[in-house]
Amino acid sequence: MGVLAGKHALVTGGGTGVGAAIALALVAEGAVVTISGRRQAPLDETAAQSDAITAIVADVTDETSVTALYSQARAVHGPVDIVVANAGAAESAPFGKIDQGHWQRMLDVNLTGVFLTLQAALPDMLQKGWGRMISVASTAGLKGYPYVAAYCAAKHGVVGLTKALAMETAQKGITVNALCPGFIDTPLLDKSVQTIMDKTGRTADEARTALAASNPQGRLIQPREVADTAVWLCSKGAGSVTGQSISISGGEV
Ligand code: NAP
């Protein structure tokens, strides 16, 4: 029996990339998992890989949608023990060209989405006196990169939220941590590669090599590496780890 048997985990953005890898890794440790995202098709594809996964369409930027997600998830699997606020998106533009729409979209999905997702999980965890809150931030929450000021601001916000909420919940059996990966091989990275190709005329291979070069290990992070860290944070051995923003970046930061 896995170390997370009997636990209900909710993973936003769980249909693709890092979120799907985290959902499957939690299932492998015995948890039942609710995954969510805006598109049904990728959610169904991931849920088809295990009977322990339930897919529910929801938009993390919309409070009503997040509330509905939690009530549906609780109706299927009971109170939420573990939440992984993973849904996110990255848009790039030079700072002078960021309009308010771009700025707001990045804050909405990457910061407000995390706030709404974690806040909705809190009552269940307080009731049980046990909980694990994990956000997928980024190395962009720990350092700056050019052309992604709004994304960086939002991810730094997640790091701050993590520290504050960890202090509020420290004596309640709840830990709150952020994962800060470098460039990961996922659909989100494919979009960045396409942008580099469009703007610079580089090939896809050249663009991927350029992104991998920011990692001192000279490679892209694999989703499974982020998932394994999430599983560890849910394990007994990580009970005293809270308020941390853990770099998973081959030493980049
Ligand atoms: P991804 O495959 O594009 O995953 C993003 C997920 O978020 C998708 O499943 C997407 O599903 C969901 N999502 C986006 N907007 C949403 C919304 N408004 N409501 C609900 N779900 C939404 O890319 P990924 O790389 O796995 O990204 C996962 C997390 O890792 C993100 O927070 C990202 O910022 C972070 N990260 C990625 C990298 C990287 O290099 N890939 C590096 C560091 C951190 P729908 O489109 O169906 O909603």
PDB file of C-alpha atoms and ligand atoms in Angstrom:
ATOM      1  CA  MET A   1       0.000   0.000   0.000  1.00  0.00           C
ATOM      2  CA  GLY A   2       1.357   3.451  -0.927  1.00  0.00           C
ATOM      3  CA  VAL A   3       2.228   6.127   1.602  1.00  0.00           C
ATOM      4  CA  LEU A   4      -0.720   8.257   0.465  1.00  0.00           C
ATOM      5  CA  ALA A   5      -3.428   5.595   0.732  1.00  0.00           C
ATOM      6  CA  GLY A   6      -6.698   7.145   1.943  1.00  0.00           C
ATOM      7  CA  LYS A   7      -5.710  10.669   0.877  1.00  0.00           C
ATOM      8  CA  HIS A   8      -7.674  12.797  -1.596  1.00  0.00           C
ATOM      9  CA  ALA A   9      -5.503  15.102  -3.707  1.00  0.00           C
ATOM     10  CA  LEU A  10      -6.753  17.867  -5.994  1.00  0.00           C
ATOM     11  CA  VAL A  11      -4.421  18.958  -8.807  1.00  0.00           C
ATOM     12  CA  THR A  12      -5.248  21.970 -10.983  1.00  0.00           C
ATOM     13  CA  GLY A  13      -3.965  21.857 -14.537  1.00  0.00           C
ATOM     14  CA  GLY A  14      -3.815  18.091 -14.032  1.00  0.00           C
ATOM     15  CA  GLY A  15      -4.583  17.115 -17.616  1.00  0.00           C
ATOM     16  CA  THR A  16      -1.179  17.950 -19.091  1.00  0.00           C
ATOM     17  CA  GLY A  17       2.529  18.384 -18.390  1.00  0.00           C
ATOM     18  CA  VAL A  18       3.611  18.729 -14.771  1.00  0.00           C
ATOM     19  CA  GLY A  19       0.064  18.470 -13.388  1.00  0.00           C
ATOM     20  CA  ALA A  20      -0.572  15.131 -15.117  1.00  0.00           C
ATOM     21  CA  ALA A  21       2.790  13.798 -13.895  1.00  0.00           C
ATOM     22  CA  ILE A  22       1.964  14.881 -10.319  1.00  0.00           C
ATOM     23  CA  ALA A  23      -1.516  13.321 -10.489  1.00  0.00           C
ATOM     24  CA  LEU A  24      -0.109   9.991 -11.683  1.00  0.00           C
ATOM     25  CA  ALA A  25       2.694  10.034  -9.093  1.00  0.00           C
ATOM     26  CA  LEU A  26       0.184  10.670  -6.274  1.00  0.00           C
ATOM     27  CA  VAL A  27      -1.996   7.812  -7.559  1.00  0.00           C
ATOM     28  CA  ALA A  28       1.055   5.540  -7.614  1.00  0.00           C
ATOM     29  CA  GLU A  29       1.412   6.255  -3.866  1.00  0.00           C
ATOM     30  CA  GLY A  30      -2.205   5.276  -3.224  1.00  0.00           C
ATOM     31  CA  ALA A  31      -4.037   8.641  -3.301  1.00  0.00           C
ATOM     32  CA  VAL A  32      -7.293   9.275  -5.117  1.00  0.00           C
ATOM     33  CA  VAL A  33      -6.939  12.358  -7.270  1.00  0.00           C
ATOM     34  CA  THR A  34      -9.222  15.015  -8.724  1.00  0.00           C
ATOM     35  CA  ILE A  35      -7.716  16.789 -11.720  1.00  0.00           C
ATOM     36  CA  SER A  36      -9.058  19.981 -13.252  1.00  0.00           C
ATOM     37  CA  GLY A  37      -8.484  22.321 -16.157  1.00  0.00           C
ATOM     38  CA  ARG A  38     -10.558  24.250 -18.679  1.00  0.00           C
ATOM     39  CA  ARG A  39     -10.445  21.642 -21.472  1.00  0.00           C
ATOM     40  CA  GLN A  40     -12.217  18.297 -21.112  1.00  0.00           C
ATOM     41  CA  ALA A  41     -10.105  16.356 -23.646  1.00  0.00           C
ATOM     42  CA  PRO A  42      -6.678  16.423 -21.922  1.00  0.00           C
ATOM     43  CA  LEU A  43      -8.343  15.782 -18.560  1.00  0.00           C
ATOM     44  CA  ASP A  44     -10.083  12.695 -19.963  1.00  0.00           C
ATOM     45  CA  GLU A  45      -6.818  11.471 -21.490  1.00  0.00           C
ATOM     46  CA  THR A  46      -5.041  11.606 -18.119  1.00  0.00           C
ATOM     47  CA  ALA A  47      -8.020  10.227 -16.165  1.00  0.00           C
ATOM     48  CA  ALA A  48      -8.146   7.269 -18.573  1.00  0.00           C
ATOM     49  CA  GLN A  49      -4.792   6.135 -17.160  1.00  0.00           C
ATOM     50  CA  SER A  50      -6.222   5.309 -13.706  1.00  0.00           C
ATOM     51  CA  ASP A  51      -9.567   4.576 -12.072  1.00  0.00           C
ATOM     52  CA  ALA A  52      -8.335   6.625  -9.091  1.00  0.00           C
ATOM     53  CA  ILE A  53      -8.452   9.865 -11.117  1.00  0.00           C
ATOM     54  CA  THR A  54     -11.600  11.984 -11.548  1.00  0.00           C
ATOM     55  CA  ALA A  55     -11.628  14.796 -14.108  1.00  0.00           C
ATOM     56  CA  ILE A  56     -13.618  17.997 -13.488  1.00  0.00           C
ATOM     57  CA  VAL A  57     -13.609  21.030 -15.799  1.00  0.00           C
ATOM     58  CA  ALA A  58     -12.920  24.287 -13.938  1.00  0.00           C
ATOM     59  CA  ASP A  59     -11.238  27.645 -14.440  1.00  0.00           C
ATOM     60  CA  VAL A  60      -8.931  28.659 -11.552  1.00  0.00           C
ATOM     61  CA  THR A  61      -9.358  32.361 -12.319  1.00  0.00           C
ATOM     62  CA  ASP A  62     -13.086  32.187 -11.570  1.00  0.00           C
ATOM     63  CA  GLU A  63     -14.088  31.887  -7.889  1.00  0.00           C
ATOM     64  CA  THR A  64     -17.510  30.376  -8.703  1.00  0.00           C
ATOM     65  CA  SER A  65     -15.855  27.757 -10.869  1.00  0.00           C
ATOM     66  CA  VAL A  66     -13.332  26.882  -8.127  1.00  0.00           C
ATOM     67  CA  THR A  67     -16.137  26.588  -5.556  1.00  0.00           C
ATOM     68  CA  ALA A  68     -18.054  24.250  -7.886  1.00  0.00           C
ATOM     69  CA  LEU A  69     -14.881  22.219  -8.491  1.00  0.00           C
ATOM     70  CA  TYR A  70     -14.416  21.618  -4.758  1.00  0.00           C
ATOM     71  CA  SER A  71     -18.036  20.649  -4.162  1.00  0.00           C
ATOM     72  CA  GLN A  72     -17.964  18.166  -7.047  1.00  0.00           C
ATOM     73  CA  ALA A  73     -14.596  16.791  -5.931  1.00  0.00           C
ATOM     74  CA  ARG A  74     -15.792  16.350  -2.330  1.00  0.00           C
ATOM     75  CA  ALA A  75     -18.958  14.623  -3.541  1.00  0.00           C
ATOM     76  CA  VAL A  76     -16.831  11.998  -5.316  1.00  0.00           C
ATOM     77  CA  HIS A  77     -13.815  11.536  -3.015  1.00  0.00           C
ATOM     78  CA  GLY A  78     -14.586  13.356   0.255  1.00  0.00           C
ATOM     79  CA  PRO A  79     -12.618  16.196   1.872  1.00  0.00           C
ATOM     80  CA  VAL A  80      -9.392  17.336   0.229  1.00  0.00           C
ATOM     81  CA  ASP A  81      -6.159  16.377   2.048  1.00  0.00           C
ATOM     82  CA  ILE A  82      -3.633  17.506  -0.549  1.00  0.00           C
ATOM     83  CA  VAL A  83      -3.911  20.387  -3.000  1.00  0.00           C
ATOM     84  CA  VAL A  84      -1.507  21.105  -5.827  1.00  0.00           C
ATOM     85  CA  ALA A  85      -2.078  24.553  -7.362  1.00  0.00           C
ATOM     86  CA  ASN A  86      -0.302  23.827 -10.606  1.00  0.00           C
ATOM     87  CA  ALA A  87      -2.409  25.534 -13.310  1.00  0.00           C
ATOM     88  CA  GLY A  88      -0.483  28.320 -14.988  1.00  0.00           C
ATOM     89  CA  ALA A  89       0.384  29.966 -18.253  1.00  0.00           C
ATOM     90  CA  ALA A  90       3.256  32.030 -19.618  1.00  0.00           C
ATOM     91  CA  GLU A  91       3.082  34.937 -22.050  1.00  0.00           C
ATOM     92  CA  SER A  92       6.156  36.863 -23.101  1.00  0.00           C
ATOM     93  CA  ALA A  93       6.706  40.421 -24.332  1.00  0.00           C
ATOM     94  CA  PRO A  94       9.276  43.158 -23.787  1.00  0.00           C
ATOM     95  CA  PHE A  95       8.288  45.211 -20.733  1.00  0.00           C
ATOM     96  CA  GLY A  96       7.397  48.280 -22.824  1.00  0.00           C
ATOM     97  CA  LYS A  97       4.898  46.239 -24.828  1.00  0.00           C
ATOM     98  CA  ILE A  98       3.079  44.556 -21.938  1.00  0.00           C
ATOM     99  CA  ASP A  99      -0.472  45.895 -22.002  1.00  0.00           C
ATOM    100  CA  GLN A 100      -2.845  45.691 -19.068  1.00  0.00           C
ATOM    101  CA  GLY A 101      -4.607  42.668 -20.573  1.00  0.00           C
ATOM    102  CA  HIS A 102      -1.346  40.673 -20.645  1.00  0.00           C
ATOM    103  CA  TRP A 103      -0.479  41.819 -17.109  1.00  0.00           C
ATOM    104  CA  GLN A 104      -3.907  40.896 -15.756  1.00  0.00           C
ATOM    105  CA  ARG A 105      -4.025  37.473 -17.495  1.00  0.00           C
ATOM    106  CA  MET A 106      -0.662  36.528 -15.960  1.00  0.00           C
ATOM    107  CA  LEU A 107      -1.707  37.629 -12.446  1.00  0.00           C
ATOM    108  CA  ASP A 108      -5.135  36.009 -12.790  1.00  0.00           C
ATOM    109  CA  VAL A 109      -4.003  32.518 -13.696  1.00  0.00           C
ATOM    110  CA  ASN A 110      -0.618  32.349 -11.960  1.00  0.00           C
ATOM    111  CA  LEU A 111      -1.356  34.202  -8.702  1.00  0.00           C
ATOM    112  CA  THR A 112      -5.102  34.698  -8.141  1.00  0.00           C
ATOM    113  CA  GLY A 113      -5.652  31.126  -9.351  1.00  0.00           C
ATOM    114  CA  VAL A 114      -3.285  29.845  -6.659  1.00  0.00           C
ATOM    115  CA  PHE A 115      -4.980  32.016  -3.992  1.00  0.00           C
ATOM    116  CA  LEU A 116      -8.459  30.714  -4.893  1.00  0.00           C
ATOM    117  CA  THR A 117      -7.287  27.096  -5.151  1.00  0.00           C
ATOM    118  CA  LEU A 118      -5.464  27.052  -1.793  1.00  0.00           C
ATOM    119  CA  GLN A 119      -8.118  29.025   0.071  1.00  0.00           C
ATOM    120  CA  ALA A 120     -10.870  26.598  -0.973  1.00  0.00           C
ATOM    121  CA  ALA A 121      -8.843  23.655   0.400  1.00  0.00           C
ATOM    122  CA  LEU A 122      -8.224  25.243   3.810  1.00  0.00           C
ATOM    123  CA  PRO A 123     -11.493  24.332   5.643  1.00  0.00           C
ATOM    124  CA  ASP A 124     -11.079  20.587   4.954  1.00  0.00           C
ATOM    125  CA  MET A 125      -7.478  20.657   6.180  1.00  0.00           C
ATOM    126  CA  LEU A 126      -8.277  22.654   9.325  1.00  0.00           C
ATOM    127  CA  GLN A 127     -11.076  20.214  10.096  1.00  0.00           C
ATOM    128  CA  LYS A 128      -8.732  17.220   9.767  1.00  0.00           C
ATOM    129  CA  GLY A 129      -5.730  18.878  11.392  1.00  0.00           C
ATOM    130  CA  TRP A 130      -3.648  17.669   8.461  1.00  0.00           C
ATOM    131  CA  GLY A 131      -3.001  19.020   4.991  1.00  0.00           C
ATOM    132  CA  ARG A 132      -0.437  19.501   2.283  1.00  0.00           C
ATOM    133  CA  MET A 133      -0.577  22.619   0.099  1.00  0.00           C
ATOM    134  CA  ILE A 134       1.798  22.752  -2.838  1.00  0.00           C
ATOM    135  CA  SER A 135       2.024  25.391  -5.546  1.00  0.00           C
ATOM    136  CA  VAL A 136       3.934  25.020  -8.755  1.00  0.00           C
ATOM    137  CA  ALA A 137       5.720  28.361  -9.015  1.00  0.00           C
ATOM    138  CA  SER A 138       8.948  28.560 -11.057  1.00  0.00           C
ATOM    139  CA  THR A 139      12.547  29.685 -10.932  1.00  0.00           C
ATOM    140  CA  ALA A 140      10.816  32.834 -12.254  1.00  0.00           C
ATOM    141  CA  GLY A 141       9.535  33.159  -8.668  1.00  0.00           C
ATOM    142  CA  LEU A 142      13.122  33.351  -7.410  1.00  0.00           C
ATOM    143  CA  LYS A 143      15.004  35.307 -10.093  1.00  0.00           C
ATOM    144  CA  GLY A 144      14.312  37.499 -13.093  1.00  0.00           C
ATOM    145  CA  TYR A 145      14.199  36.593 -16.779  1.00  0.00           C
ATOM    146  CA  PRO A 146      13.850  39.065 -19.654  1.00  0.00           C
ATOM    147  CA  TYR A 147      10.491  39.448 -21.494  1.00  0.00           C
ATOM    148  CA  VAL A 148       8.352  37.771 -18.796  1.00  0.00           C
ATOM    149  CA  ALA A 149       7.930  40.563 -16.212  1.00  0.00           C
ATOM    150  CA  ALA A 150       4.249  39.818 -15.542  1.00  0.00           C
ATOM    151  CA  TYR A 151       4.833  36.060 -15.245  1.00  0.00           C
ATOM    152  CA  CYS A 152       7.839  36.694 -12.947  1.00  0.00           C
ATOM    153  CA  ALA A 153       5.827  39.105 -10.793  1.00  0.00           C
ATOM    154  CA  ALA A 154       3.020  36.566 -10.426  1.00  0.00           C
ATOM    155  CA  LYS A 155       5.383  33.696  -9.560  1.00  0.00           C
ATOM    156  CA  HIS A 156       7.240  35.864  -7.011  1.00  0.00           C
ATOM    157  CA  GLY A 157       3.785  36.547  -5.569  1.00  0.00           C
ATOM    158  CA  VAL A 158       3.208  32.804  -5.156  1.00  0.00           C
ATOM    159  CA  VAL A 159       6.479  32.544  -3.222  1.00  0.00           C
ATOM    160  CA  GLY A 160       5.326  35.344  -0.878  1.00  0.00           C
ATOM    161  CA  LEU A 161       1.880  33.806  -0.443  1.00  0.00           C
ATOM    162  CA  THR A 162       3.539  30.481   0.402  1.00  0.00           C
ATOM    163  CA  LYS A 163       5.675  32.034   3.155  1.00  0.00           C
ATOM    164  CA  ALA A 164       2.746  33.917   4.727  1.00  0.00           C
ATOM    165  CA  LEU A 165       0.265  31.032   4.615  1.00  0.00           C
ATOM    166  CA  ALA A 166       2.873  28.644   6.052  1.00  0.00           C
ATOM    167  CA  MET A 167       3.132  30.908   9.107  1.00  0.00           C
ATOM    168  CA  GLU A 168      -0.660  30.958   9.543  1.00  0.00           C
ATOM    169  CA  THR A 169      -0.960  27.167   9.332  1.00  0.00           C
ATOM    170  CA  ALA A 170       2.278  26.111  11.052  1.00  0.00           C
ATOM    171  CA  GLN A 171       0.509  24.858  14.181  1.00  0.00           C
ATOM    172  CA  LYS A 172      -2.453  23.317  12.376  1.00  0.00           C
ATOM    173  CA  GLY A 173      -0.808  20.236  10.839  1.00  0.00           C
ATOM    174  CA  ILE A 174      -0.719  21.883   7.419  1.00  0.00           C
ATOM    175  CA  THR A 175       2.410  22.505   5.379  1.00  0.00           C
ATOM    176  CA  VAL A 176       2.564  25.005   2.517  1.00  0.00           C
ATOM    177  CA  ASN A 177       5.364  24.919  -0.040  1.00  0.00           C
ATOM    178  CA  ALA A 178       6.127  26.059  -3.573  1.00  0.00           C
ATOM    179  CA  LEU A 179       8.013  24.120  -6.235  1.00  0.00           C
ATOM    180  CA  CYS A 180      10.281  26.243  -8.403  1.00  0.00           C
ATOM    181  CA  PRO A 181      11.316  24.331 -11.507  1.00  0.00           C
ATOM    182  CA  GLY A 182      13.538  25.650 -14.281  1.00  0.00           C
ATOM    183  CA  PHE A 183      12.554  24.985 -17.901  1.00  0.00           C
ATOM    184  CA  ILE A 184      10.536  21.743 -18.024  1.00  0.00           C
ATOM    185  CA  ASP A 185       9.785  19.622 -21.067  1.00  0.00           C
ATOM    186  CA  THR A 186       5.986  20.247 -21.324  1.00  0.00           C
ATOM    187  CA  PRO A 187       3.400  21.771 -23.714  1.00  0.00           C
ATOM    188  CA  LEU A 188       4.026  25.179 -22.045  1.00  0.00           C
ATOM    189  CA  LEU A 189       7.693  24.964 -23.050  1.00  0.00           C
ATOM    190  CA  ASP A 190       6.667  24.018 -26.613  1.00  0.00           C
ATOM    191  CA  LYS A 191       4.893  27.405 -26.818  1.00  0.00           C
ATOM    192  CA  SER A 192       8.057  29.223 -25.649  1.00  0.00           C
ATOM    193  CA  VAL A 193      10.071  27.313 -28.250  1.00  0.00           C
ATOM    194  CA  GLN A 194       7.606  28.415 -30.953  1.00  0.00           C
ATOM    195  CA  THR A 195       7.888  32.049 -29.801  1.00  0.00           C
ATOM    196  CA  ILE A 196      11.697  31.897 -29.987  1.00  0.00           C
ATOM    197  CA  MET A 197      11.473  30.349 -33.472  1.00  0.00           C
ATOM    198  CA  ASP A 198       9.056  33.074 -34.630  1.00  0.00           C
ATOM    199  CA  LYS A 199      11.092  35.949 -33.172  1.00  0.00           C
ATOM    200  CA  THR A 200      14.630  34.766 -33.967  1.00  0.00           C
ATOM    201  CA  GLY A 201      14.368  32.368 -36.918  1.00  0.00           C
ATOM    202  CA  ARG A 202      16.066  29.626 -34.876  1.00  0.00           C
ATOM    203  CA  THR A 203      15.060  25.970 -35.362  1.00  0.00           C
ATOM    204  CA  ALA A 204      13.117  24.126 -32.658  1.00  0.00           C
ATOM    205  CA  ASP A 205      16.258  22.206 -31.657  1.00  0.00           C
ATOM    206  CA  GLU A 206      18.272  25.432 -31.373  1.00  0.00           C
ATOM    207  CA  ALA A 207      15.554  27.059 -29.289  1.00  0.00           C
ATOM    208  CA  ARG A 208      15.335  24.061 -26.925  1.00  0.00           C
ATOM    209  CA  THR A 209      19.123  23.978 -26.592  1.00  0.00           C
ATOM    210  CA  ALA A 210      19.129  27.701 -25.720  1.00  0.00           C
ATOM    211  CA  LEU A 211      16.535  27.137 -22.975  1.00  0.00           C
ATOM    212  CA  ALA A 212      18.360  24.072 -21.636  1.00  0.00           C
ATOM    213  CA  ALA A 213      21.578  26.130 -21.450  1.00  0.00           C
ATOM    214  CA  SER A 214      20.190  28.163 -18.531  1.00  0.00           C
ATOM    215  CA  ASN A 215      20.279  24.944 -16.471  1.00  0.00           C
ATOM    216  CA  PRO A 216      23.843  24.271 -15.209  1.00  0.00           C
ATOM    217  CA  GLN A 217      23.182  20.574 -15.863  1.00  0.00           C
ATOM    218  CA  GLY A 218      22.564  21.547 -19.495  1.00  0.00           C
ATOM    219  CA  ARG A 219      19.179  19.856 -19.842  1.00  0.00           C
ATOM    220  CA  LEU A 220      15.459  20.407 -19.498  1.00  0.00           C
ATOM    221  CA  ILE A 221      13.780  19.280 -16.267  1.00  0.00           C
ATOM    222  CA  GLN A 222      11.441  16.295 -16.692  1.00  0.00           C
ATOM    223  CA  PRO A 223       7.852  16.550 -15.299  1.00  0.00           C
ATOM    224  CA  ARG A 224       8.483  13.399 -13.262  1.00  0.00           C
ATOM    225  CA  GLU A 225      11.237  15.176 -11.300  1.00  0.00           C
ATOM    226  CA  VAL A 226       8.766  17.846 -10.182  1.00  0.00           C
ATOM    227  CA  ALA A 227       6.184  15.152  -9.388  1.00  0.00           C
ATOM    228  CA  ASP A 228       8.617  13.197  -7.208  1.00  0.00           C
ATOM    229  CA  THR A 229       9.332  16.335  -5.157  1.00  0.00           C
ATOM    230  CA  ALA A 230       5.588  16.896  -4.709  1.00  0.00           C
ATOM    231  CA  VAL A 231       5.145  13.313  -3.484  1.00  0.00           C
ATOM    232  CA  TRP A 232       8.030  13.773  -1.034  1.00  0.00           C
ATOM    233  CA  LEU A 233       6.411  16.952   0.364  1.00  0.00           C
ATOM    234  CA  CYS A 234       3.295  14.873   1.072  1.00  0.00           C
ATOM    235  CA  SER A 235       5.268  12.164   2.864  1.00  0.00           C
ATOM    236  CA  LYS A 236       5.794  11.885   6.631  1.00  0.00           C
ATOM    237  CA  GLY A 237       9.476  12.724   6.303  1.00  0.00           C
ATOM    238  CA  ALA A 238       8.678  16.219   5.009  1.00  0.00           C
ATOM    239  CA  GLY A 239       6.384  17.120   7.914  1.00  0.00           C
ATOM    240  CA  SER A 240       8.641  19.921   9.125  1.00  0.00           C
ATOM    241  CA  VAL A 241       9.215  21.414   5.668  1.00  0.00           C
ATOM    242  CA  THR A 242       6.925  24.433   5.302  1.00  0.00           C
ATOM    243  CA  GLY A 243       7.086  27.921   3.808  1.00  0.00           C
ATOM    244  CA  GLN A 244       9.798  26.789   1.409  1.00  0.00           C
ATOM    245  CA  SER A 245      10.241  27.511  -2.272  1.00  0.00           C
ATOM    246  CA  ILE A 246      12.185  24.554  -3.570  1.00  0.00           C
ATOM    247  CA  SER A 247      14.335  25.054  -6.634  1.00  0.00           C
ATOM    248  CA  ILE A 248      14.258  22.129  -9.088  1.00  0.00           C
ATOM    249  CA  SER A 249      16.576  23.555 -11.680  1.00  0.00           C
ATOM    250  CA  GLY A 250      19.886  21.706 -11.883  1.00  0.00           C
ATOM    251  CA  GLY A 251      21.422  24.446  -9.758  1.00  0.00           C
ATOM    252  CA  GLU A 252      20.240  27.422 -11.842  1.00  0.00           C
ATOM    253  CA  VAL A 253      19.091  29.190  -8.695  1.00  0.00           C
TER     254      VAL A 253
HETATM  255  P1  NAP B   1       1.042  22.993 -19.404  1.00  0.00           P
HETATM  256  O1  NAP B   1       1.101  21.580 -19.844  1.00  0.00           O
HETATM  257  O2  NAP B   1       0.643  24.041 -20.389  1.00  0.00           O
HETATM  258  O3  NAP B   1       0.095  23.035 -18.120  1.00  0.00           O
HETATM  259  C1  NAP B   1      -0.664  24.131 -17.708  1.00  0.00           C
HETATM  260  C2  NAP B   1      -2.004  23.567 -17.245  1.00  0.00           C
HETATM  261  O4  NAP B   1      -2.738  24.602 -16.627  1.00  0.00           O
HETATM  262  C3  NAP B   1      -2.832  23.031 -18.394  1.00  0.00           C
HETATM  263  O5  NAP B   1      -3.306  21.729 -18.063  1.00  0.00           O
HETATM  264  C4  NAP B   1      -3.983  24.000 -18.505  1.00  0.00           C
HETATM  265  O6  NAP B   1      -5.179  23.344 -18.898  1.00  0.00           O
HETATM  266  C5  NAP B   1      -4.070  24.539 -17.091  1.00  0.00           C
HETATM  267  N1  NAP B   1      -4.635  25.878 -17.044  1.00  0.00           N
HETATM  268  C6  NAP B   1      -4.181  26.982 -17.672  1.00  0.00           C
HETATM  269  N2  NAP B   1      -4.989  28.023 -17.419  1.00  0.00           N
HETATM  270  C7  NAP B   1      -5.963  27.542 -16.577  1.00  0.00           C
HETATM  271  C8  NAP B   1      -7.098  28.125 -15.959  1.00  0.00           C
HETATM  272  N3  NAP B   1      -7.405  29.415 -16.125  1.00  0.00           N
HETATM  273  N4  NAP B   1      -7.869  27.337 -15.176  1.00  0.00           N
HETATM  274  C9  NAP B   1      -7.575  26.030 -14.990  1.00  0.00           C
HETATM  275  N5  NAP B   1      -6.529  25.425 -15.565  1.00  0.00           N
HETATM  276  C10 NAP B   1      -5.740  26.185 -16.354  1.00  0.00           C
HETATM  277  O7  NAP B   1       2.432  23.459 -18.835  1.00  0.00           O
HETATM  278  P2  NAP B   1       3.288  22.966 -17.567  1.00  0.00           P
HETATM  279  O8  NAP B   1       4.680  23.308 -17.917  1.00  0.00           O
HETATM  280  O9  NAP B   1       2.929  21.604 -17.150  1.00  0.00           O
HETATM  281  O10 NAP B   1       2.811  24.035 -16.468  1.00  0.00           O
HETATM  282  C11 NAP B   1       2.441  23.660 -15.149  1.00  0.00           C
HETATM  283  C12 NAP B   1       2.964  24.703 -14.175  1.00  0.00           C
HETATM  284  O11 NAP B   1       4.398  24.662 -14.194  1.00  0.00           O
HETATM  285  C13 NAP B   1       2.560  26.143 -14.500  1.00  0.00           C
HETATM  286  O12 NAP B   1       2.190  26.814 -13.313  1.00  0.00           O
HETATM  287  C14 NAP B   1       3.849  26.734 -15.044  1.00  0.00           C
HETATM  288  O13 NAP B   1       3.925  28.132 -14.858  1.00  0.00           O
HETATM  289  C15 NAP B   1       4.881  25.997 -14.228  1.00  0.00           C
HETATM  290  N6  NAP B   1       6.242  25.987 -14.786  1.00  0.00           N
HETATM  291  C16 NAP B   1       6.457  25.526 -16.045  1.00  0.00           C
HETATM  292  C17 NAP B   1       7.765  25.536 -16.546  1.00  0.00           C
HETATM  293  C18 NAP B   1       8.099  25.025 -17.938  1.00  0.00           C
HETATM  294  O14 NAP B   1       9.202  25.291 -18.425  1.00  0.00           O
HETATM  295  N7  NAP B   1       7.229  24.256 -18.591  1.00  0.00           N
HETATM  296  C19 NAP B   1       8.803  26.012 -15.753  1.00  0.00           C
HETATM  297  C20 NAP B   1       8.530  26.455 -14.458  1.00  0.00           C
HETATM  298  C21 NAP B   1       7.237  26.432 -13.990  1.00  0.00           C
HETATM  299  P3  NAP B   1      -6.315  24.089 -19.755  1.00  0.00           P
HETATM  300  O15 NAP B   1      -5.608  24.862 -20.833  1.00  0.00           O
HETATM  301  O16 NAP B   1      -7.166  22.975 -20.269  1.00  0.00           O
HETATM  302  O17 NAP B   1      -7.037  24.950 -18.784  1.00  0.00           O
END
